[in-house]
Structures are given as C-alpha cells and as structure tokens.
PDB file of C-alpha atoms in Angstrom:
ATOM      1  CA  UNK A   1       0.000   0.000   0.000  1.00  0.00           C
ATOM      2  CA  UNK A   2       1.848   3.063  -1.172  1.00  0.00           C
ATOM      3  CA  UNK A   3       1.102   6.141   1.593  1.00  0.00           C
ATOM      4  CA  UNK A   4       2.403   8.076   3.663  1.00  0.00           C
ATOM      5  CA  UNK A   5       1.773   7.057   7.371  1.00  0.00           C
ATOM      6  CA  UNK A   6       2.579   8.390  10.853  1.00  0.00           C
ATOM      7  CA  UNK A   7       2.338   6.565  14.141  1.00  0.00           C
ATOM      8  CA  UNK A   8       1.423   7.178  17.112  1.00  0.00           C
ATOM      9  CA  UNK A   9      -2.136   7.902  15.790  1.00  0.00           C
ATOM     10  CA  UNK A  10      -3.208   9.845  19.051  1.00  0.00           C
ATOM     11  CA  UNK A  11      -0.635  10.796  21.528  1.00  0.00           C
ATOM     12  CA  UNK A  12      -1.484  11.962  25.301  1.00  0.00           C
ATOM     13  CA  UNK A  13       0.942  13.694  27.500  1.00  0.00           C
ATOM     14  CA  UNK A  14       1.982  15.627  30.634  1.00  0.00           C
ATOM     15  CA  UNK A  15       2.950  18.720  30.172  1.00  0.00           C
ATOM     16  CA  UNK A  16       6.981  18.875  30.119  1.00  0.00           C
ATOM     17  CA  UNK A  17       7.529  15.895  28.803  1.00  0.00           C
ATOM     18  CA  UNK A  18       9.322  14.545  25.914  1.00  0.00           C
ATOM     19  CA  UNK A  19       7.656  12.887  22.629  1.00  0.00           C
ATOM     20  CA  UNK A  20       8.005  11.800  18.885  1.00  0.00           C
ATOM     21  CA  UNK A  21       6.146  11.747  16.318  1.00  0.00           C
ATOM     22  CA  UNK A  22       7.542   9.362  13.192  1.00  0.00           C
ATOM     23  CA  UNK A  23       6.520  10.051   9.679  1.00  0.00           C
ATOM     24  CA  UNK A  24       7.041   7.322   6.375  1.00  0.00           C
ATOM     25  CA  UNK A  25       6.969   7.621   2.738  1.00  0.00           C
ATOM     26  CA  UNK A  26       7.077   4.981   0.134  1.00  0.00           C
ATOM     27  CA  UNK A  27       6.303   6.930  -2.490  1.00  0.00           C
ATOM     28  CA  UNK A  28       9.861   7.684  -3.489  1.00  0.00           C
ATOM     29  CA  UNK A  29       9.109  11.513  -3.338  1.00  0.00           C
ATOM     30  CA  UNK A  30      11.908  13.333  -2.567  1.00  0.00           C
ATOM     31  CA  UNK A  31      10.291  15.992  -0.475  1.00  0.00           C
ATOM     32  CA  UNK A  32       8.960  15.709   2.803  1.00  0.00           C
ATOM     33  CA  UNK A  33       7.127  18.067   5.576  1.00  0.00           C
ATOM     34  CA  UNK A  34       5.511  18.578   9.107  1.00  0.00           C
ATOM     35  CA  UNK A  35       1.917  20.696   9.044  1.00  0.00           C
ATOM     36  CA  UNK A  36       0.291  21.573  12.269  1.00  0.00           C
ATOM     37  CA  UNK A  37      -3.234  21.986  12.527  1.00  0.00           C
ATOM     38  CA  UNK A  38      -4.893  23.337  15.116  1.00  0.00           C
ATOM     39  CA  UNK A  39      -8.331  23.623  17.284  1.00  0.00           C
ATOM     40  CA  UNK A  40      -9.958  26.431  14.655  1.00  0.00           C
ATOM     41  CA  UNK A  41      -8.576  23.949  11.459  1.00  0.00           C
ATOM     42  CA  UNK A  42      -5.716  26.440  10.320  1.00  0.00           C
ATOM     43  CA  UNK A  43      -3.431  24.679   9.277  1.00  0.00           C
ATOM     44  CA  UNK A  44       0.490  26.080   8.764  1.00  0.00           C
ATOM     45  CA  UNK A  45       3.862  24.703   7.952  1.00  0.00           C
ATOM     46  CA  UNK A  46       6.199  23.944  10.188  1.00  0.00           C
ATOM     47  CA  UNK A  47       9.350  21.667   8.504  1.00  0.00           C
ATOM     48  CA  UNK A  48      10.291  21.137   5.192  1.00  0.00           C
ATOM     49  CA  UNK A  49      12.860  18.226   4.013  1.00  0.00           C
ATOM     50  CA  UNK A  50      14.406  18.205   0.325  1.00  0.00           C
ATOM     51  CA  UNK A  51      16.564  14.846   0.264  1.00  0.00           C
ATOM     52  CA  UNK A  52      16.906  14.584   4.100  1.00  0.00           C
ATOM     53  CA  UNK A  53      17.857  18.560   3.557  1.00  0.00           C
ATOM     54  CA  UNK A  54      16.011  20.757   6.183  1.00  0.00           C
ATOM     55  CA  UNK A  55      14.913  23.627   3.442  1.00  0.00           C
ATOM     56  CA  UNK A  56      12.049  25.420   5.086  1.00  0.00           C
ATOM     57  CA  UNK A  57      11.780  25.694   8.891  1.00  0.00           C
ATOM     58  CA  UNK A  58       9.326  28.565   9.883  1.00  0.00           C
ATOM     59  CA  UNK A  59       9.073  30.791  12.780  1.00  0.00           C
ATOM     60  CA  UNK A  60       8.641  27.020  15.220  1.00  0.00           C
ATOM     61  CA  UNK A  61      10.015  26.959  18.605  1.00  0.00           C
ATOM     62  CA  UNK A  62      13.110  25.410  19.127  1.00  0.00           C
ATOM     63  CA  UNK A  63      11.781  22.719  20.948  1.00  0.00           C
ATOM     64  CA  UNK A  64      10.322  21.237  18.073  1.00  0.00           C
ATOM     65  CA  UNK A  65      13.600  19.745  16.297  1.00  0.00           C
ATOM     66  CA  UNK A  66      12.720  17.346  13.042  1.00  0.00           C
ATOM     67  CA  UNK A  67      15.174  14.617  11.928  1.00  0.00           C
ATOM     68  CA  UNK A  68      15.248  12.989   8.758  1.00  0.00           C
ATOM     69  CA  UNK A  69      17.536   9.477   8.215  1.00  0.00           C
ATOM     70  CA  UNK A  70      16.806   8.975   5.080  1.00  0.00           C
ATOM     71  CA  UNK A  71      14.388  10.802   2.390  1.00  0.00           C
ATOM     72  CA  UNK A  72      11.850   8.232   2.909  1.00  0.00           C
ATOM     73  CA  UNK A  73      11.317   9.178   6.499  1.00  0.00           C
ATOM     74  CA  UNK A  74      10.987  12.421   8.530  1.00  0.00           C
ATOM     75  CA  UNK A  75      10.467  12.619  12.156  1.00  0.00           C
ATOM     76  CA  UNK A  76       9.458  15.308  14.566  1.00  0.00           C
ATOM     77  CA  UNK A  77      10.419  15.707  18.415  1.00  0.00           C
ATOM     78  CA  UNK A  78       8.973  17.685  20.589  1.00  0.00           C
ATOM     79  CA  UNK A  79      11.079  18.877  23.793  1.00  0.00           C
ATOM     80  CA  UNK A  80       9.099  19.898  27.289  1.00  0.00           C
ATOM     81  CA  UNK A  81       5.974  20.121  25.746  1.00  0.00           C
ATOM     82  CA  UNK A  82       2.960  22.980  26.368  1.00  0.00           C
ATOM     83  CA  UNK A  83      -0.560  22.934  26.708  1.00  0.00           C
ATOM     84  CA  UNK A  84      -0.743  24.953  22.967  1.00  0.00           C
ATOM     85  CA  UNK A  85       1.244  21.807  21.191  1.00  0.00           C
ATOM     86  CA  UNK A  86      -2.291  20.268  21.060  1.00  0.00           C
ATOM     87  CA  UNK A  87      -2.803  19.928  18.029  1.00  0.00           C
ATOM     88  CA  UNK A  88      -3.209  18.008  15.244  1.00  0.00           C
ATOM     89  CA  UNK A  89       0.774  17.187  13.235  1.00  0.00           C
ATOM     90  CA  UNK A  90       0.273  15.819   9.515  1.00  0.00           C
ATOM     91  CA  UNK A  91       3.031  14.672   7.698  1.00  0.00           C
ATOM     92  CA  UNK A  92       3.451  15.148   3.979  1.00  0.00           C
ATOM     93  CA  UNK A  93       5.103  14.145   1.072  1.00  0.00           C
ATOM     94  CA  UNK A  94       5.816  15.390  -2.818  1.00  0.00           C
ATOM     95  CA  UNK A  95       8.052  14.446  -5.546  1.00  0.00           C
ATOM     96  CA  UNK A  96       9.909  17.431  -5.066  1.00  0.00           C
ATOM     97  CA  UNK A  97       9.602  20.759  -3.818  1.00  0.00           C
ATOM     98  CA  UNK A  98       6.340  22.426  -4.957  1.00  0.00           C
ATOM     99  CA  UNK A  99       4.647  19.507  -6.357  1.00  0.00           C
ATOM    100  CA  UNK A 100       1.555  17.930  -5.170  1.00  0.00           C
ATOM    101  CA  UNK A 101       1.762  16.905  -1.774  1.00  0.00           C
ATOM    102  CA  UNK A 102      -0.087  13.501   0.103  1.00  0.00           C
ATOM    103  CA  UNK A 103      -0.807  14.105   3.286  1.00  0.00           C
ATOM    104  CA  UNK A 104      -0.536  11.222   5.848  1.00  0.00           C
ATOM    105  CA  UNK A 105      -3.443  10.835   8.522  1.00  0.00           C
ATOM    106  CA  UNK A 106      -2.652  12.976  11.223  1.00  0.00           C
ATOM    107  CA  UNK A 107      -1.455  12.330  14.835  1.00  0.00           C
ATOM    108  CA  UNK A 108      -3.649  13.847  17.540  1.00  0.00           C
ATOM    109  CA  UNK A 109      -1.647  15.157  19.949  1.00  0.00           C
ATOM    110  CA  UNK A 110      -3.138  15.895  23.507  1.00  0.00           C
ATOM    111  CA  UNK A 111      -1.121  18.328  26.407  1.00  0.00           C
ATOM    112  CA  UNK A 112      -2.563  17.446  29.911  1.00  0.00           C
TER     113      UNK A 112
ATOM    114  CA  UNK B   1       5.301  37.159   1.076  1.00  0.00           C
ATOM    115  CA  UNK B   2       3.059  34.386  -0.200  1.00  0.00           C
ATOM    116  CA  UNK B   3      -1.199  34.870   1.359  1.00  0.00           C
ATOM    117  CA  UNK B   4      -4.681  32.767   0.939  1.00  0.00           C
ATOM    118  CA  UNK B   5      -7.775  34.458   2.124  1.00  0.00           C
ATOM    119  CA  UNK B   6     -10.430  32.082   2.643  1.00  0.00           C
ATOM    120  CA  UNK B   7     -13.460  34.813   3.398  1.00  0.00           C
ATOM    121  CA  UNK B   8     -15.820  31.933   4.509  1.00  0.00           C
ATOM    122  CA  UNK B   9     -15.374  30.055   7.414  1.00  0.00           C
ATOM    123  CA  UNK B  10     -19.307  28.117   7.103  1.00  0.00           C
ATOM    124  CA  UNK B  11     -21.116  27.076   4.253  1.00  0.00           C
ATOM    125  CA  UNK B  12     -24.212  25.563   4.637  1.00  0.00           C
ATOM    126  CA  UNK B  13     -26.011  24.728   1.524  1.00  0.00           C
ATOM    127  CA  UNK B  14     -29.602  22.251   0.382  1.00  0.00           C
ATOM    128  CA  UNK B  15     -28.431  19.059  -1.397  1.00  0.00           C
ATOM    129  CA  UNK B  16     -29.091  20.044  -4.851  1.00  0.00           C
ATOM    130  CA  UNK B  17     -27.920  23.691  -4.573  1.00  0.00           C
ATOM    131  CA  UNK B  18     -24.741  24.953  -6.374  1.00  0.00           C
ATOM    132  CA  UNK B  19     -21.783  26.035  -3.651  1.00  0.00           C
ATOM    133  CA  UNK B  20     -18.691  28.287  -4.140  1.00  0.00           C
ATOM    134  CA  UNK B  21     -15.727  28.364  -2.001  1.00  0.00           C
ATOM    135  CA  UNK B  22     -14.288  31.512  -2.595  1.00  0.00           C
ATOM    136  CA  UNK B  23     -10.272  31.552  -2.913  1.00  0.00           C
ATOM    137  CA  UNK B  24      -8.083  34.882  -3.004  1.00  0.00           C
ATOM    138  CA  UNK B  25      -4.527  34.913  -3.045  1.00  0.00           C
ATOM    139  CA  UNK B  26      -1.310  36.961  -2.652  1.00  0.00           C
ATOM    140  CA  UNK B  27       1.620  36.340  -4.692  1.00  0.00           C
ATOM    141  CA  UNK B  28       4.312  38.776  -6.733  1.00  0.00           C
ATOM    142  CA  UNK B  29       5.279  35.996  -8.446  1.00  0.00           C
ATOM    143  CA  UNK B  30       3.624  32.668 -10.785  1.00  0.00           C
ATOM    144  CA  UNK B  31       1.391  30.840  -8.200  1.00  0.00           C
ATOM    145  CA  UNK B  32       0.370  27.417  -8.804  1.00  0.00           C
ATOM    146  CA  UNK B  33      -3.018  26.875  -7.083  1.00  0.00           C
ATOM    147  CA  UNK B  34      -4.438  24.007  -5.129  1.00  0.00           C
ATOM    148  CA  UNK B  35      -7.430  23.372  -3.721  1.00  0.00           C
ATOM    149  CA  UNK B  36      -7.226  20.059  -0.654  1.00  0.00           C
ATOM    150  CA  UNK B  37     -10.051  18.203   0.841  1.00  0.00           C
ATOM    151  CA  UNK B  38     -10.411  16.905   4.517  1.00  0.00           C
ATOM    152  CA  UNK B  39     -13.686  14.695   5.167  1.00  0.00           C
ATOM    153  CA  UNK B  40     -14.377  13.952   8.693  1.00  0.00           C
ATOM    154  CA  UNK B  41     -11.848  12.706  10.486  1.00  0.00           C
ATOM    155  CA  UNK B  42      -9.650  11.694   7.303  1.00  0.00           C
ATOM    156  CA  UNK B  43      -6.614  12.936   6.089  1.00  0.00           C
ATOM    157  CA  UNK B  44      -6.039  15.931   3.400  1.00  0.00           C
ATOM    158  CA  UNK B  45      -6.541  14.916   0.186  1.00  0.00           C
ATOM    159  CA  UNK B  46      -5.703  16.722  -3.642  1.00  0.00           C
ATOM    160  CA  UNK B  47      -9.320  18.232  -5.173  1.00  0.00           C
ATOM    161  CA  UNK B  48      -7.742  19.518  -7.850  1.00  0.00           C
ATOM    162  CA  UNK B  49      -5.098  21.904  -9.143  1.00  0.00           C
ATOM    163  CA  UNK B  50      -5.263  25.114 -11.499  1.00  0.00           C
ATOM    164  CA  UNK B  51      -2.728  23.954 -13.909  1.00  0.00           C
ATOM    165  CA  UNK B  52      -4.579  20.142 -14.507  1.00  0.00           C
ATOM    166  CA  UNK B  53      -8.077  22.322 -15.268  1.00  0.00           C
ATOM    167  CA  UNK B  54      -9.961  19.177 -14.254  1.00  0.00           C
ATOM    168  CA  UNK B  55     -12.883  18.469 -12.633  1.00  0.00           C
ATOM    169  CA  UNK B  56     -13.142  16.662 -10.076  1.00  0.00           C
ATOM    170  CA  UNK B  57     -16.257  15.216  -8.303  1.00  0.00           C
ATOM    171  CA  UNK B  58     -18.150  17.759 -10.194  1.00  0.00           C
ATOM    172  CA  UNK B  59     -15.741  20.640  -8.978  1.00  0.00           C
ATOM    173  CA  UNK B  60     -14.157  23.008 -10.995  1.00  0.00           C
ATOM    174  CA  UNK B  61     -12.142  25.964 -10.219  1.00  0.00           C
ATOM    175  CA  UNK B  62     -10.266  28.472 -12.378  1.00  0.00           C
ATOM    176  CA  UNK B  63      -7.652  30.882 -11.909  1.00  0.00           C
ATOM    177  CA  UNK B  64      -8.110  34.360 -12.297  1.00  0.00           C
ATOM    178  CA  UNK B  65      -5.225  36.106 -12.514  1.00  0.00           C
ATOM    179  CA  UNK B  66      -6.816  39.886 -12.378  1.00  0.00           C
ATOM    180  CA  UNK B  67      -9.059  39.205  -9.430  1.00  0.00           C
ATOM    181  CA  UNK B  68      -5.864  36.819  -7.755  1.00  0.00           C
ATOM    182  CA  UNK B  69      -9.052  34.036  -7.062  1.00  0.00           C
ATOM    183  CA  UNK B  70      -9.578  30.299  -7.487  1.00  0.00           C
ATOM    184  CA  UNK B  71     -12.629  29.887  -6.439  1.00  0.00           C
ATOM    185  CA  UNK B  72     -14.173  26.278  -6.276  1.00  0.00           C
ATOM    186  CA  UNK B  73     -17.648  26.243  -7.716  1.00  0.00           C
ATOM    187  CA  UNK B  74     -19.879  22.819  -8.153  1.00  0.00           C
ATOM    188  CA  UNK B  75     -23.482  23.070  -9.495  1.00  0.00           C
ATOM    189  CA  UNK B  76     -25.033  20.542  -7.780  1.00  0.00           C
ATOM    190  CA  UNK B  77     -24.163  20.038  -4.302  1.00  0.00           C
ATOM    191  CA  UNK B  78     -24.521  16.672  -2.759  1.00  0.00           C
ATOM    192  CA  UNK B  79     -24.109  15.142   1.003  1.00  0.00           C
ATOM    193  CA  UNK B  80     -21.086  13.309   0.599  1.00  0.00           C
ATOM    194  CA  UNK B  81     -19.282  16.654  -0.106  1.00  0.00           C
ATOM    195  CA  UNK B  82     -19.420  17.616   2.947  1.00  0.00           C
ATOM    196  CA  UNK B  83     -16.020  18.601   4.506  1.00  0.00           C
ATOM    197  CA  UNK B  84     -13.289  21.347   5.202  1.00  0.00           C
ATOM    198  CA  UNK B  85     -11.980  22.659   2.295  1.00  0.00           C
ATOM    199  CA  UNK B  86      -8.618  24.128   2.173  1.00  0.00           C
ATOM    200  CA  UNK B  87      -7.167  26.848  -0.791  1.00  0.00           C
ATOM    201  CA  UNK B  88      -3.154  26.451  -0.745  1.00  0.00           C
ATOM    202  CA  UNK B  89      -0.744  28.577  -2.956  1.00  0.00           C
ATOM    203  CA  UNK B  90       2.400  27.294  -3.723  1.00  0.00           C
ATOM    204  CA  UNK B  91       5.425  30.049  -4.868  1.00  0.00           C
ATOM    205  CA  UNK B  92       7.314  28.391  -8.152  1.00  0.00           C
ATOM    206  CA  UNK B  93      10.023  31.034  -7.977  1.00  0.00           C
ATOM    207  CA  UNK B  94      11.257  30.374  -3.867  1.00  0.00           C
ATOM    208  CA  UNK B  95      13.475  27.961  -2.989  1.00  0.00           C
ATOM    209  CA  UNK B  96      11.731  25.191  -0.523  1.00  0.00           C
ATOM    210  CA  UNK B  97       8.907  26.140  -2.047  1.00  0.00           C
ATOM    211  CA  UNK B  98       5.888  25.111   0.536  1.00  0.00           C
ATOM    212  CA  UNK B  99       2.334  25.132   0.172  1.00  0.00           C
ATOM    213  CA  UNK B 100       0.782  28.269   2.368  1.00  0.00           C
ATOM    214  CA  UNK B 101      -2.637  27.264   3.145  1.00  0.00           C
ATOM    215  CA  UNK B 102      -6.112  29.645   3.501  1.00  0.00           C
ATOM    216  CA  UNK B 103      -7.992  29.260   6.576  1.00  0.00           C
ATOM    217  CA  UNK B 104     -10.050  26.759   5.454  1.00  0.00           C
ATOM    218  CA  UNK B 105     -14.112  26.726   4.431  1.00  0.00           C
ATOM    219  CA  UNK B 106     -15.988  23.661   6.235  1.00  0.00           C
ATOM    220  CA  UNK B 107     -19.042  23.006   4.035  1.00  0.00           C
ATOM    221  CA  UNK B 108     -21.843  21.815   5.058  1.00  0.00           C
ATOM    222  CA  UNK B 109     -24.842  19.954   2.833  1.00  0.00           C
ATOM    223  CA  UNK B 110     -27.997  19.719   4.366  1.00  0.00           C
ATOM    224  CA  UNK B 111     -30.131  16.734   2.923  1.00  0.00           C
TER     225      UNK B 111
END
C-alpha cells in the first residue's frame, strides 16, 4: 500500500515531557514536511525536508527539532511540551519541492 | 510574502444547490493553485489543481489572474461533499517552495 503514514495515531501527555512523532513515505518523493493543525482547522507549515535537507523551517520553537535518516522518512520531536502543542501534526510528502503533496493521517496530539 | 484568504469560514447549503468556495490569493510571483479536501476525520486529500483544469467530483475551479481568485464552484451540491476545504498557494520562484494554506471553508450539505 503506497502512503504516507505516521504513528502514534493519538498521543497523550503531561505537560513537560518529551515525545516523537515518526513520519514514512514509500512513495519515493523526494520531499517531505511537518503541518500543524490546530483547534480552529488552520493549518500552517512547520518543517520542510528536500533529500533529508532541512529547506524550510518557519518561525517554530526550538523545541520542536525534526530529523530525517533517510528521504523516505521524517520525524518530529517535541522537547518539554505545552498545553498549545495540542494539536493536530500531519506529515506530507511530494516528488519534489512544490509539487503535489499527500498528506498522511494525522497524529492527535493531547497536552494534559 | 506568499497569502490565501479564505473569506468563509461556514457554508451551509440544500443538497441540490450549487456552492462556491471563494479563494483569493497573494503572490508577486507565478502561483500554482491548489485546492485540498479533509472529510471527517480523514486525512487531506488533492481536489484539484489550477494547472490540470480538471474536474473533479463535479468541482471546478479556475484561476483568475486579475481578481488573484480560485474559487471552487460545483453546481449541484450533494451530502457526501461535505467537509473542510482548504485553498493552498504554492510560490514556483522560492526555494523550498511550501504550500501556504487559507484558513479553510468547512461546508456543510444539508439533505
């Protein structure tokens, strides 16, 4: 099944804690990237990877820190998280920069 | 700076009854224009693009260049389409280009 996917699927923390989020394409795309999306549905770029090449990283706090190992995977991990990380992360893909991206499912993230 | 203004954040239309998501954008350069889909609970999907002039699912949507709008019109609403509906511009002439998204329109279709 070609996709891209994300696990966990819902995540529920403490506040302060520690977490990752893991993102997979086998699509072969070349380009990959972290959206959050929050309570009112906006939804705004955080990370962009071109070839495990961090090439867009907007205005994100520096607790979020993505890693990619290789261009079919990028990861996201979140350092003493807040109550405003809730939030929904998608992870998406494209052939290369600018192209049509494929969005994976989402990973419902929950501060306590 | 790259900008999507989606005016409408609720759409409630009769099964039946055409719909249009209105779309305007901000861009000094060549945008490419997307229009994404996200039914309940699913993830975002492709609708359709400016540059494929498709349509999709009975959508359409073209680009006007003087107006800077791509709206997304259908004549015929029907239940199913129901769901958030998300303009994105995407800058050819950046490097890293990335896909700035409008607020998004949730559309509802009332049987």
């Amino acid at each position: 099944d070609t996709a891209v996917s994300q696990t966990p699927k819902y995540l529920v923390t403490q506040m302060g804690n520690d977490k990752s989020i893991k993102c997979e394409q086998n699509l072969g795309h070349d380009t990959m990237y972290w959206y959050k999306q929050d309570s009112k549905k906006f939804l705004k770029i955080m990370f962009s990877y071109n070839n495990k090449e961090l090439i867009i990283n907007e205005t994100v706090p520096n607790r979020f820190s993505p890693k990619s190992p290789d261009k079919a995977h990028l990861n996201l991990h979140i350092n003493s998280l807040e109550l405003g990380d809730s939030a929904v992360y998608f992870c998406a893909s494209s052939p290369y920069s600018g192209e049509t991206q494929y969005f994976g499912p989402g990973t419902r993230l929950l501060v306590l | 700076a790259q900008r999507v203004t989606q005016p409408e954040k609720l759409l409630s239309v009769f099964k039946g009854a055409p719909v249009e998501l209105k779309c305007n954008y901000s861009y000094s350069g060549s945008p490419e224009l997307f229009w994404y889909v996200q039914y309940s609970r699913q993830r975002l999907q492709l609708l359709l693009r400016h540059i494929s002039r498709e349509s999709i699912k009975g959508f359409t949507a073209d680009l006007n260049k003087g107006e800077t709008s791509f709206h997304l019109k259908k004549p015929f609403a029907q239940e199913e389409d129901s769901a958030m509906y998300y303009c994105a511009l995407s800058g050819r002439k950046a490097a890293g280009n990335k896909l700035t998204f409008g607020g998004g329109t949730r559309v509802l279709v009332k049987p």
